[in-house]
Amino acid sequence: MSGLVNTLVIVAVVAVVIVRQFRARRIGTDRRWWLLPVILAVVALREPGILDPHHHTESALLLGVELLIGLATGAGWAWTTRLWVEADGSVWSKSTKASGGVWIVGIALRVGLVALGAVVGVHQDSSALMLGLAATLLVRSGVLVWRAQSLTSVGGSAPAYGFGMARPAGKERV
């Protein structure tokens, strides 16, 4: 795929994911939570321009930092997401304002990384951004599924940030 198509895919995935996460949503703890991130990673890794051929070391370093930002964003997003158990035993989630802050910081860091790459003369392909997005979604989904499974084994409600405040089962007013 071309850089433009990759960029459109990234924008579409981010838009869909963000819009969906700020609505209350049932969490499925089945094995499909990793599918979208794996597809994005495969598409990103198939592209030949993920590393700048003239600056291998620098572009690999920038890619590593991109992945670290993606992992941190995913973890921050997952831990700032509110979880609760409904009466039927299903686990639901909804991102919080803090989750939006995590996204804003993650995007700002990525913009800064692209700017740094431009300053040092490293060509960065959109595949690196797609791989970082895959890392974000993989970590977020994994942590949410883990939190949901531990929540259903205990029963009850878990606020964002993982603090164990006792609350009755049911949806928290936002």
Coordinates of C-alpha atoms in Angstrom, one line a residue:
M1 CA 0.0 0.0 0.0
S2 CA 1.1 3.5 -0.6
G3 CA 1.8 6.0 2.1
L4 CA -1.4 7.8 1.5
V5 CA -3.4 4.6 1.8
N6 CA -1.6 3.8 5.0
T7 CA -2.3 7.2 6.4
L8 CA -6.0 6.9 5.5
V9 CA -6.1 3.5 7.2
I10 CA -4.5 4.9 10.3
V11 CA -6.8 7.8 10.5
A12 CA -9.9 5.6 10.0
V13 CA -8.8 3.1 12.6
V14 CA -8.0 5.8 15.1
A15 CA -11.3 7.5 14.5
V16 CA -13.3 4.3 14.9
V17 CA -11.4 3.2 17.9
I18 CA -11.6 6.5 19.7
V19 CA -15.3 7.0 19.0
R20 CA -16.2 3.5 20.1
Q21 CA -14.2 3.7 23.3
F22 CA -15.9 6.8 24.6
R23 CA -19.2 5.0 24.6
A24 CA -20.1 2.3 27.0
R25 CA -19.1 -1.0 25.4
R26 CA -19.3 -4.7 26.4
I27 CA -15.9 -6.3 26.7
G28 CA -15.6 -9.7 25.2
T29 CA -12.9 -11.8 26.8
D30 CA -12.6 -14.2 23.9
R31 CA -9.4 -14.6 21.9
R32 CA -10.2 -12.1 19.1
W33 CA -9.0 -9.0 21.0
W34 CA -5.6 -9.3 19.4
L35 CA -6.8 -9.6 15.8
L36 CA -7.0 -6.0 14.7
P37 CA -3.5 -5.1 16.1
V38 CA -2.0 -8.2 14.4
I39 CA -3.5 -7.2 11.1
L40 CA -2.2 -3.7 11.4
A41 CA 1.3 -5.0 12.3
V42 CA 1.4 -7.4 9.4
V43 CA 0.3 -4.6 7.0
A44 CA 2.9 -2.3 8.5
L45 CA 5.7 -4.9 8.3
R46 CA 5.0 -5.8 4.7
E47 CA 6.0 -2.3 3.6
P48 CA 9.6 -2.0 2.4
G49 CA 10.0 1.6 3.6
I50 CA 9.6 1.1 7.4
L51 CA 13.4 1.9 7.8
D52 CA 15.2 4.6 5.9
P53 CA 17.7 2.9 3.7
H54 CA 20.2 5.8 4.1
H55 CA 19.8 6.1 7.9
H56 CA 19.3 2.5 9.2
T57 CA 20.4 3.2 12.8
E58 CA 18.6 6.4 13.3
S59 CA 15.4 5.2 11.7
A60 CA 15.5 1.9 13.8
L61 CA 16.0 4.1 16.9
L62 CA 13.0 6.3 16.0
L63 CA 10.9 3.1 15.3
G64 CA 11.9 1.7 18.7
V65 CA 10.8 5.0 20.3
E66 CA 7.6 4.9 18.3
L67 CA 6.9 1.4 19.6
L68 CA 7.7 2.5 23.2
I69 CA 5.3 5.4 22.9
G70 CA 2.7 3.0 21.5
L71 CA 3.1 0.6 24.4
A72 CA 2.9 3.4 27.0
T73 CA -0.1 5.0 25.3
G74 CA -1.9 1.6 25.2
A75 CA -1.1 0.9 28.9
G76 CA -2.1 4.4 30.0
W77 CA -5.3 4.2 28.0
A78 CA -6.2 0.8 29.4
W79 CA -5.6 1.8 33.0
T80 CA -7.7 5.0 32.7
T81 CA -10.7 3.1 31.3
R82 CA -13.6 2.6 33.7
L83 CA -14.8 -1.1 34.0
W84 CA -17.9 -2.4 35.6
V85 CA -20.0 -5.6 35.8
E86 CA -23.6 -5.6 34.9
A87 CA -26.2 -7.7 36.7
D88 CA -26.0 -10.4 34.0
G89 CA -22.2 -10.8 34.6
S90 CA -21.0 -9.0 31.5
V91 CA -18.1 -6.6 31.8
W92 CA -18.5 -3.1 30.3
S93 CA -16.0 -0.4 29.7
K94 CA -15.9 3.3 28.9
S95 CA -12.9 5.6 28.5
T96 CA -12.6 8.5 30.8
K97 CA -11.4 12.1 30.4
A98 CA -8.0 10.9 31.5
S99 CA -8.1 8.4 28.6
G100 CA -8.5 11.4 26.3
G101 CA -5.5 13.0 27.9
V102 CA -3.5 9.9 27.3
W103 CA -4.4 10.0 23.6
I104 CA -3.5 13.7 23.4
V105 CA -0.1 13.1 25.0
G106 CA 0.5 10.1 22.8
I107 CA -0.3 12.0 19.6
A108 CA 1.9 15.0 20.8
L109 CA 4.8 12.6 21.4
R110 CA 4.4 11.1 18.0
V111 CA 4.3 14.5 16.3
G112 CA 7.4 15.4 18.2
L113 CA 9.1 12.2 17.0
V114 CA 8.2 12.9 13.4
A115 CA 9.6 16.4 13.8
L116 CA 12.8 15.0 15.3
G117 CA 13.2 12.6 12.4
A118 CA 12.7 15.5 10.0
V119 CA 15.3 17.6 11.7
V120 CA 17.9 14.8 11.6
G121 CA 17.0 14.0 8.0
V122 CA 15.4 10.5 8.5
H123 CA 12.6 9.6 6.2
Q124 CA 9.8 8.1 8.3
D125 CA 7.2 6.0 6.5
S126 CA 3.6 5.8 7.7
S127 CA 4.3 2.1 8.3
A128 CA 6.1 3.0 11.5
L129 CA 3.1 4.9 12.7
M130 CA 0.8 2.0 11.9
L131 CA 3.1 -0.4 13.8
G132 CA 3.0 2.0 16.8
L133 CA -0.8 2.1 16.6
A134 CA -0.8 -1.7 16.5
A135 CA 1.3 -1.8 19.7
T136 CA -1.1 0.7 21.3
L137 CA -4.2 -1.3 20.5
L138 CA -2.6 -4.7 21.4
V139 CA -1.5 -3.5 24.9
R140 CA -4.7 -1.7 25.6
S141 CA -6.9 -4.7 24.6
G142 CA -4.7 -7.1 26.5
V143 CA -4.8 -5.1 29.7
L144 CA -8.5 -4.5 29.4
V145 CA -9.2 -8.2 28.9
W146 CA -6.9 -9.0 31.8
R147 CA -8.7 -6.5 34.0
A148 CA -12.1 -7.8 32.9
Q149 CA -11.2 -11.4 33.7
S150 CA -9.9 -10.4 37.1
L151 CA -13.0 -8.3 37.7
T152 CA -15.4 -11.1 36.9
S153 CA -13.5 -13.5 39.1
V154 CA -13.9 -11.1 42.0
G155 CA -17.2 -9.6 41.0
G156 CA -18.1 -5.9 41.3
S157 CA -16.8 -2.7 39.9
A158 CA -13.4 -1.4 39.2
P159 CA -12.8 2.3 38.6
A160 CA -10.3 3.6 36.2
Y161 CA -6.6 3.6 37.2
G162 CA -7.0 0.2 38.9
F163 CA -7.8 1.5 42.4
G164 CA -9.9 -0.9 44.4
M165 CA -12.6 1.4 45.7
A166 CA -15.7 -0.6 46.8
R167 CA -18.7 0.3 44.7
P168 CA -21.9 -1.6 44.1
A169 CA -22.3 -3.4 40.8
G170 CA -23.7 -1.2 38.1
K171 CA -22.7 1.7 35.9
E172 CA -21.0 4.7 37.4
R173 CA -22.5 8.0 36.5
V174 CA -20.1 10.0 34.4

